[in-house]
XYZ file of N, CA and C in Angstrom:
408
model
N 128.166 141.121 120.950
C 126.733 141.315 120.986
C 126.202 141.020 122.386
N 125.001 141.592 122.662
C 124.403 141.416 123.975
C 123.443 140.233 124.034
N 123.290 139.511 122.947
C 122.370 138.381 122.941
C 122.817 137.338 123.955
N 121.867 136.924 124.777
C 122.165 135.894 125.755
C 122.752 136.428 127.056
N 123.088 137.693 127.105
C 123.645 138.259 128.338
C 122.529 138.908 129.158
N 122.668 138.839 130.453
C 121.722 139.498 131.340
C 121.990 141.005 131.312
N 120.931 141.815 131.455
C 121.127 143.269 131.481
C 122.061 143.670 132.635
N 122.867 144.656 132.378
C 123.820 145.102 133.391
C 123.121 145.951 134.450
N 123.835 146.218 135.505
C 123.322 147.057 136.590
C 123.036 148.462 136.067
N 123.904 148.970 135.201
C 123.694 150.307 134.634
C 122.397 150.384 133.837
N 122.058 149.312 133.140
C 120.806 149.272 132.399
C 119.628 149.457 133.356
N 119.628 148.738 134.465
C 118.530 148.833 135.432
C 118.502 150.194 136.118
N 119.655 150.762 136.389
C 119.703 152.110 136.977
C 119.103 153.116 135.990
N 119.479 152.983 134.723
C 118.913 153.860 133.692
C 117.399 153.701 133.596
N 116.915 152.474 133.637
C 115.473 152.228 133.568
C 114.750 152.858 134.761
N 115.315 152.701 135.932
C 114.705 153.282 137.130
C 114.677 154.796 137.025
N 115.758 155.393 136.561
C 115.806 156.850 136.395
C 114.797 157.334 135.358
N 114.638 156.598 134.285
C 113.651 156.957 133.263
C 112.239 156.881 133.832
N 111.961 155.844 134.600
C 110.632 155.697 135.218
C 110.366 156.846 136.188
N 111.358 157.207 136.995
C 111.200 158.319 137.941
C 110.962 159.622 137.184
N 111.710 159.856 136.139
C 111.550 161.065 135.333
C 110.157 161.124 134.704
N 109.702 160.009 134.149
C 108.359 159.962 133.574
C 107.286 160.233 134.628
N 107.442 159.655 135.806
C 106.486 159.892 136.893
C 106.454 161.371 137.260
N 107.627 162.013 137.319
C 107.683 163.441 137.659
C 106.986 164.292 136.600
N 107.193 163.978 135.339
C 106.558 164.726 134.253
C 105.043 164.533 134.298
N 104.600 163.312 134.454
C 103.162 163.030 134.526
C 102.538 163.727 135.727
N 103.219 163.712 136.860
C 102.727 164.381 138.062
C 102.568 165.883 137.823
N 103.531 166.511 137.170
C 103.447 167.944 136.873
C 102.294 168.246 135.920
N 102.062 167.386 134.966
C 100.938 167.573 134.041
C 99.616 167.479 134.795
N 99.504 166.513 135.694
C 98.280 166.361 136.493
C 98.049 167.600 137.357
N 99.089 168.094 138.013
C 98.962 169.303 138.843
C 98.536 170.484 137.979
N 99.131 170.623 136.803
C 98.788 171.717 135.895
C 97.312 171.665 135.510
N 96.832 170.499 135.112
C 95.439 170.352 134.688
C 94.491 170.622 135.858
N 94.786 170.054 137.013
C 93.934 170.262 138.192
C 93.904 171.727 138.608
N 95.042 172.397 138.526
C 95.091 173.800 138.937
C 94.302 174.685 137.984
N 94.329 174.369 136.706
C 93.563 175.154 135.723
C 92.062 174.989 135.939
N 91.667 173.829 136.432
C 90.249 173.610 136.742
C 89.860 174.269 138.064
N 90.812 174.415 138.956
C 90.528 174.939 140.294
C 90.447 176.454 140.324
N 91.283 177.136 139.551
C 91.364 178.587 139.654
C 91.516 179.240 138.295
N 91.117 180.496 138.264
C 91.316 181.307 137.067
C 92.537 182.193 137.322
N 93.435 182.258 136.349
C 94.599 183.126 136.440
C 94.160 184.504 135.957
N 94.404 185.536 136.777
C 93.987 186.891 136.419
C 95.187 187.833 136.406
N 95.099 188.864 135.590
C 96.172 189.848 135.522
C 95.977 190.928 136.592
N 96.912 191.855 136.659
C 96.868 192.917 137.664
C 95.564 193.697 137.644
N 95.109 194.072 136.456
C 93.911 194.905 136.348
C 92.671 194.193 136.878
N 92.486 192.954 136.493
C 91.328 192.189 136.969
C 91.420 191.958 138.478
N 92.628 191.684 138.958
C 92.859 191.481 140.393
C 92.480 192.750 141.158
N 92.944 193.908 140.681
C 92.662 195.191 141.345
C 91.171 195.493 141.388
N 90.464 195.229 140.289
C 89.031 195.534 140.202
C 88.218 194.749 141.229
N 88.581 193.498 141.443
C 87.752 192.620 142.261
C 88.238 192.449 143.696
N 89.459 192.833 144.003
C 90.037 192.515 145.308
C 89.335 193.183 146.487
N 88.638 194.276 146.232
C 87.966 194.985 147.335
C 86.695 194.286 147.794
N 86.238 193.332 147.013
C 85.039 192.563 147.358
C 85.381 191.078 147.472
N 86.610 190.807 147.907
C 87.084 189.425 147.966
C 88.061 189.266 149.124
N 88.475 188.043 149.338
C 89.511 187.731 150.318
C 90.826 187.615 149.565
N 91.773 188.471 149.899
C 93.084 188.446 149.247
C 94.048 187.758 150.202
N 94.644 186.664 149.734
C 95.500 185.850 150.595
C 96.877 185.692 149.968
N 97.877 186.061 150.749
C 99.290 185.904 150.376
C 99.746 184.576 150.955
N 100.172 183.653 150.106
C 100.559 182.319 150.585
C 102.071 182.175 150.767
N 102.790 183.298 150.700
C 104.231 183.265 150.967
C 104.453 183.113 152.469
N 105.654 182.762 152.845
C 105.977 182.617 154.268
C 105.960 183.984 154.949
N 105.827 183.969 156.265
C 105.614 185.185 157.044
C 106.701 186.242 156.846
N 107.955 185.839 156.769
C 109.027 186.820 156.609
C 108.914 187.558 155.280
N 108.533 186.871 154.212
C 108.327 187.521 152.913
C 107.134 188.460 152.972
N 106.073 188.026 153.635
C 104.884 188.858 153.780
C 105.215 190.142 154.538
N 105.952 190.010 155.624
C 106.312 191.184 156.426
C 107.219 192.146 155.663
N 108.035 191.629 154.764
C 108.930 192.481 153.972
C 108.148 193.338 152.976
N 106.984 192.875 152.577
C 106.141 193.624 151.658
C 105.035 192.745 151.120
N 103.834 193.349 150.996
C 102.698 192.586 150.480
C 101.677 193.527 149.851
N 100.728 192.955 149.159
C 99.649 193.728 148.554
C 98.800 194.306 149.681
N 98.518 195.593 149.572
C 97.725 196.272 150.592
C 96.361 195.613 150.733
N 96.013 195.217 151.936
C 94.737 194.569 152.211
C 94.795 193.049 152.254
N 95.944 192.485 151.932
C 96.076 191.023 151.933
C 96.323 190.507 153.334
N 95.926 189.280 153.557
C 96.299 188.603 154.800
C 97.208 187.436 154.450
N 97.972 187.026 155.423
C 98.978 186.000 155.192
C 98.531 184.654 155.735
N 98.461 183.670 154.857
C 98.292 182.272 155.247
C 99.380 181.518 154.488
N 100.525 181.285 155.127
C 101.637 180.635 154.429
C 101.253 179.259 153.884
N 101.817 178.926 152.746
C 101.559 177.628 152.115
C 101.814 176.485 153.093
N 102.868 176.614 153.896
C 103.231 175.545 154.832
C 102.162 175.305 155.895
N 101.265 176.273 156.108
C 100.213 176.151 157.119
C 98.814 176.224 156.515
N 98.731 176.239 155.214
C 97.476 176.505 154.527
C 96.368 175.519 154.900
N 96.687 174.238 154.956
C 95.670 173.230 155.292
C 95.066 173.476 156.673
N 95.901 173.927 157.614
C 95.420 174.153 158.979
C 94.445 175.328 159.060
N 94.636 176.340 158.211
C 93.846 177.568 158.307
C 92.774 177.699 157.233
N 92.572 176.663 156.463
C 91.585 176.713 155.384
C 90.176 176.949 155.930
N 89.920 176.505 157.146
C 88.610 176.707 157.764
C 88.301 178.159 158.065
N 89.312 179.008 158.104
C 89.124 180.437 158.364
C 88.863 181.257 157.113
N 88.747 180.592 155.985
C 88.486 181.282 154.718
C 87.008 181.112 154.381
N 86.351 182.209 154.059
C 84.919 182.185 153.780
C 84.629 181.623 152.392
N 83.664 180.720 152.325
C 83.279 180.121 151.045
C 82.336 181.012 150.248
N 81.687 181.964 150.917
C 80.706 182.804 150.239
C 81.324 184.016 149.539
N 82.636 184.177 149.646
C 83.329 185.284 148.988
C 84.415 184.752 148.064
N 84.693 185.469 146.982
C 85.796 185.043 146.109
C 87.126 185.060 146.866
N 88.022 184.185 146.466
C 89.352 184.094 147.081
C 90.390 184.430 146.011
N 91.201 185.431 146.312
C 92.284 185.841 145.414
C 93.603 185.481 146.077
N 94.368 184.617 145.429
C 95.627 184.123 145.980
C 96.810 184.684 145.205
N 97.900 184.873 145.931
C 99.139 185.226 145.239
C 100.326 184.803 146.077
N 101.487 184.806 145.436
C 102.786 184.523 146.059
C 103.839 185.135 145.162
N 105.069 184.655 145.181
C 106.105 185.218 144.313
C 105.799 184.956 142.847
N 105.388 183.773 142.533
C 105.035 183.395 141.163
C 103.590 182.969 141.138
N 103.362 181.667 140.874
C 101.990 181.166 140.960
C 101.895 179.681 141.281
N 103.001 178.971 141.361
C 102.966 177.524 141.576
C 102.332 177.155 142.910
N 102.771 177.789 143.989
C 102.203 177.470 145.311
C 100.763 177.953 145.423
N 100.468 179.110 144.840
C 99.098 179.622 144.871
C 98.163 178.662 144.142
N 98.618 178.085 143.045
C 97.791 177.111 142.328
C 97.583 175.845 143.151
N 98.581 175.439 143.892
C 98.415 174.264 144.770
C 97.406 174.574 145.876
N 97.435 175.796 146.391
C 96.436 176.199 147.391
C 95.045 176.230 146.765
N 94.956 176.664 145.516
C 93.675 176.681 144.815
C 93.098 175.275 144.708
N 93.940 174.303 144.441
C 93.487 172.906 144.374
C 92.926 172.477 145.730
N 93.607 172.846 146.811
C 93.110 172.506 148.152
C 91.750 173.154 148.412
N 91.614 174.423 148.028
C 90.346 175.127 148.225
C 89.226 174.476 147.413
N 89.531 174.117 146.185
C 88.534 173.474 145.323
C 88.042 172.169 145.956
N 88.958 171.394 146.528
C 88.582 170.141 147.203
C 87.658 170.397 148.389
N 87.795 171.582 149.001
C 86.969 171.924 150.163
C 85.650 172.583 149.775
N 85.384 172.707 148.479
C 84.097 173.227 148.029
C 84.082 174.688 147.625
N 85.224 175.339 147.570
C 85.283 176.721 147.104
C 85.133 176.722 145.591
N 84.450 177.750 145.055
C 84.291 177.773 143.612
C 84.736 179.077 142.954
N 84.949 180.126 143.711
C 85.415 181.396 143.140
C 86.854 181.625 143.592
N 87.782 181.034 142.852
C 89.200 181.080 143.221
C 89.983 181.692 142.063
N 90.824 182.665 142.396
C 91.596 183.376 141.390
C 93.049 183.467 141.848
N 93.965 183.419 140.889
C 95.396 183.492 141.183
C 95.997 184.622 140.358
N 96.802 185.449 141.013
C 97.450 186.580 140.349
C 98.539 186.104 139.396
N 98.398 186.442 138.139
C 99.389 186.087 137.109
C 100.695 186.830 137.408
N 101.770 186.099 137.506
C 103.075 186.708 137.772
C 103.355 186.933 139.242
N 102.348 186.812 140.083
C 102.528 186.928 141.521
C 102.935 188.313 141.989
N 103.407 188.361 143.207
C 103.784 189.622 143.837
C 104.874 190.343 143.053
N 105.764 189.592 142.441
C 106.865 190.194 141.668
C 106.361 191.079 140.539
N 105.214 190.768 139.971
C 104.672 191.527 138.842
C 103.584 192.514 139.270
N 103.247 192.560 140.545
C 102.173 193.423 141.029
C 102.565 194.885 140.870
N 101.666 195.682 140.288
C 101.944 197.104 140.105
C 100.971 197.989 140.870
N 100.190 197.374 141.758
C 99.248 198.131 142.575
C 99.853 198.545 143.906
N 98.976 198.930 144.834
C 99.430 199.398 146.153
C 100.032 198.262 146.950
N 101.134 198.603 147.612
C 101.853 197.635 148.448
C 102.061 198.239 149.830
N 102.188 197.344 150.786
C 102.576 197.761 152.127
C 103.942 197.158 152.394
N 104.899 198.027 152.691
C 106.260 197.552 152.966
C 106.642 197.954 154.372
N 107.345 197.059 155.050
C 107.825 197.345 156.401
C 109.295 197.704 156.365
């Protein structure tokens, strides 16, 4: 029996791993909730209807953008997004996309913190886009 014995090193390693795992899960839940408050997820049709009266921003890295992007989009890579947020107009809707939507949602959270209120993210990202594209 373990009565009277001190917990082993493996017990403490397991506890630390469980705490780290719980922190990661809680962090993902917080990001999910914040992103849902920051932006509306829109499908291709809604994105197409509104994109001509909005700022369309591709948050993928430059090489991915150059390989192909939504026609009319400009590139502000996620890695540089904080630096260039001042170049985005607050008086116009912002439509974000990338390969999926995780990074675009993180950018939406940043925009929301800066006072933007019309933020939209393309559901499925560039991979699911069926509209006009520009390919190099």
